[in-house]
Amino acid sequence: MELQESKRAFDAQQIRIIAASVDPPEKAKAMAERTGAAFAFLSDENGQLIKYYDIWHKRQPEKSDIAIASSFLYSQSGELIWQNITDDYKLRPKPEEILQAARQFTQQESR
């Protein structure tokens, strides 16, 4: 898992990684254990986050809806500073892309 491998770099920039899915808590916990992730896996069974961000992926009637693959970066004050939303779950941002967005925000803030 690329995010896990880049954890030191995220920590150095004070970036906290949180994963969220509509999976029940047991599945979220199992995913964290299986991947060895050292970050939080949240269960959003009722889809509150997904509804808030309007990132539902509507699927065929016989399948349940899921979240669109999305990544968000917030400042410590809660300002959304970067996002990546894609219909293709295989197209995830690389850690360096997220770190670069954080560095750009930090540079802008220091001006």
mmCIF file of C-alpha atoms in Angstrom:
data_model
loop_
_atom_site.group_PDB
_atom_site.id
_atom_site.type_symbol
_atom_site.label_atom_id
_atom_site.label_comp_id
_atom_site.label_asym_id
_atom_site.label_seq_id
_atom_site.Cartn_x
_atom_site.Cartn_y
_atom_site.Cartn_z
ATOM 1 C CA MET A 1 0.000 0.000 0.000
ATOM 2 C CA GLU A 2 1.622 3.187 -1.233
ATOM 3 C CA LEU A 3 0.142 5.424 1.455
ATOM 4 C CA GLN A 4 1.534 3.180 4.168
ATOM 5 C CA GLU A 5 4.961 3.163 2.530
ATOM 6 C CA SER A 6 4.954 6.979 2.500
ATOM 7 C CA LYS A 7 3.716 7.388 6.067
ATOM 8 C CA ARG A 8 6.943 9.022 7.281
ATOM 9 C CA ALA A 9 6.683 11.690 4.595
ATOM 10 C CA PHE A 10 3.045 12.347 5.521
ATOM 11 C CA ASP A 11 3.950 12.511 9.213
ATOM 12 C CA ALA A 12 6.736 15.006 8.455
ATOM 13 C CA GLN A 13 4.161 17.315 6.875
ATOM 14 C CA GLN A 14 1.676 16.695 9.699
ATOM 15 C CA ILE A 15 -0.767 14.958 7.355
ATOM 16 C CA ARG A 16 -3.099 12.478 9.010
ATOM 17 C CA ILE A 17 -4.422 9.744 6.740
ATOM 18 C CA ILE A 18 -7.949 8.436 7.304
ATOM 19 C CA ALA A 19 -9.648 5.851 5.103
ATOM 20 C CA ALA A 20 -13.447 5.618 5.003
ATOM 21 C CA SER A 21 -15.789 3.119 3.364
ATOM 22 C CA VAL A 22 -19.369 1.923 3.590
ATOM 23 C CA ASP A 23 -18.127 -1.392 4.950
ATOM 24 C CA PRO A 24 -19.251 -2.407 8.442
ATOM 25 C CA PRO A 25 -16.711 -1.879 11.255
ATOM 26 C CA GLU A 26 -15.604 -5.535 11.214
ATOM 27 C CA LYS A 27 -14.655 -5.295 7.521
ATOM 28 C CA ALA A 28 -12.884 -1.966 8.001
ATOM 29 C CA LYS A 29 -10.899 -3.435 10.890
ATOM 30 C CA ALA A 30 -10.048 -6.552 8.856
ATOM 31 C CA MET A 31 -8.839 -4.371 5.954
ATOM 32 C CA ALA A 32 -6.602 -2.361 8.276
ATOM 33 C CA GLU A 33 -5.157 -5.553 9.750
ATOM 34 C CA ARG A 34 -4.717 -7.245 6.372
ATOM 35 C CA THR A 35 -2.867 -4.271 4.893
ATOM 36 C CA GLY A 36 -0.884 -3.492 8.037
ATOM 37 C CA ALA A 37 -2.016 0.114 7.755
ATOM 38 C CA ALA A 38 -0.933 2.445 10.510
ATOM 39 C CA PHE A 39 -3.802 4.844 9.883
ATOM 40 C CA ALA A 40 -7.482 4.919 10.741
ATOM 41 C CA PHE A 41 -10.114 3.010 8.757
ATOM 42 C CA LEU A 42 -13.569 4.469 9.379
ATOM 43 C CA SER A 43 -16.844 2.697 8.769
ATOM 44 C CA ASP A 44 -19.492 4.875 7.116
ATOM 45 C CA GLU A 45 -22.211 2.227 6.938
ATOM 46 C CA ASN A 46 -25.000 4.792 6.660
ATOM 47 C CA GLY A 47 -23.120 6.718 3.971
ATOM 48 C CA GLN A 48 -23.137 10.045 5.813
ATOM 49 C CA LEU A 49 -19.726 11.117 4.495
ATOM 50 C CA ILE A 50 -20.523 9.847 1.041
ATOM 51 C CA LYS A 51 -23.798 11.809 0.999
ATOM 52 C CA TYR A 52 -22.072 14.921 2.364
ATOM 53 C CA TYR A 53 -19.431 14.833 -0.379
ATOM 54 C CA ASP A 54 -21.962 13.675 -2.994
ATOM 55 C CA ILE A 55 -19.712 10.823 -4.117
ATOM 56 C CA TRP A 56 -22.205 7.966 -4.496
ATOM 57 C CA HIS A 57 -21.463 5.608 -7.347
ATOM 58 C CA LYS A 58 -24.897 4.449 -8.466
ATOM 59 C CA ARG A 59 -24.726 0.846 -9.580
ATOM 60 C CA GLN A 60 -27.077 -1.605 -11.194
ATOM 61 C CA PRO A 61 -30.246 -2.436 -9.215
ATOM 62 C CA GLU A 62 -28.972 -5.869 -8.130
ATOM 63 C CA LYS A 63 -25.795 -4.370 -6.649
ATOM 64 C CA SER A 64 -25.525 -1.969 -3.737
ATOM 65 C CA ASP A 65 -24.259 1.551 -4.316
ATOM 66 C CA ILE A 66 -20.721 2.374 -3.241
ATOM 67 C CA ALA A 67 -18.578 5.465 -2.923
ATOM 68 C CA ILE A 68 -16.702 6.921 -5.870
ATOM 69 C CA ALA A 69 -12.938 6.673 -5.299
ATOM 70 C CA SER A 70 -12.082 10.000 -3.677
ATOM 71 C CA SER A 71 -9.261 11.651 -1.770
ATOM 72 C CA PHE A 72 -9.446 14.931 0.122
ATOM 73 C CA LEU A 73 -6.780 17.047 1.796
ATOM 74 C CA TYR A 74 -7.816 19.507 4.475
ATOM 75 C CA SER A 75 -5.805 22.147 6.298
ATOM 76 C CA GLN A 76 -5.656 22.062 10.076
ATOM 77 C CA SER A 77 -8.327 24.786 10.103
ATOM 78 C CA GLY A 78 -10.697 22.546 8.119
ATOM 79 C CA GLU A 79 -10.290 24.209 4.709
ATOM 80 C CA LEU A 80 -10.477 21.856 1.718
ATOM 81 C CA ILE A 81 -7.188 22.429 -0.099
ATOM 82 C CA TRP A 82 -7.093 19.533 -2.582
ATOM 83 C CA GLN A 83 -9.324 16.767 -3.865
ATOM 84 C CA ASN A 84 -9.195 13.898 -6.312
ATOM 85 C CA ILE A 85 -12.446 12.248 -7.394
ATOM 86 C CA THR A 86 -12.569 9.565 -10.071
ATOM 87 C CA ASP A 87 -15.037 6.999 -11.350
ATOM 88 C CA ASP A 88 -12.171 4.543 -11.833
ATOM 89 C CA TYR A 89 -11.218 3.058 -8.467
ATOM 90 C CA LYS A 90 -7.891 1.936 -9.962
ATOM 91 C CA LEU A 91 -6.818 5.550 -10.554
ATOM 92 C CA ARG A 92 -5.723 6.646 -7.094
ATOM 93 C CA PRO A 93 -3.442 9.622 -6.543
ATOM 94 C CA LYS A 94 0.172 8.788 -5.834
ATOM 95 C CA PRO A 95 1.436 9.814 -2.388
ATOM 96 C CA GLU A 96 3.795 12.325 -4.011
ATOM 97 C CA GLU A 97 0.816 14.075 -5.633
ATOM 98 C CA ILE A 98 -0.839 14.502 -2.240
ATOM 99 C CA LEU A 99 2.410 15.617 -0.613
ATOM 100 C CA GLN A 100 2.983 18.155 -3.401
ATOM 101 C CA ALA A 101 -0.483 19.640 -2.853
ATOM 102 C CA ALA A 102 0.284 19.955 0.865
ATOM 103 C CA ARG A 103 3.643 21.628 0.144
ATOM 104 C CA GLN A 104 2.009 24.118 -2.255
ATOM 105 C CA PHE A 105 -0.592 25.012 0.351
ATOM 106 C CA THR A 106 2.082 25.441 3.027
ATOM 107 C CA GLN A 107 4.104 27.714 0.718
ATOM 108 C CA GLN A 108 1.030 29.840 -0.016
ATOM 109 C CA GLU A 109 0.215 30.109 3.670
ATOM 110 C CA SER A 110 3.731 31.276 4.530
ATOM 111 C CA ARG A 111 3.612 34.205 2.065
#
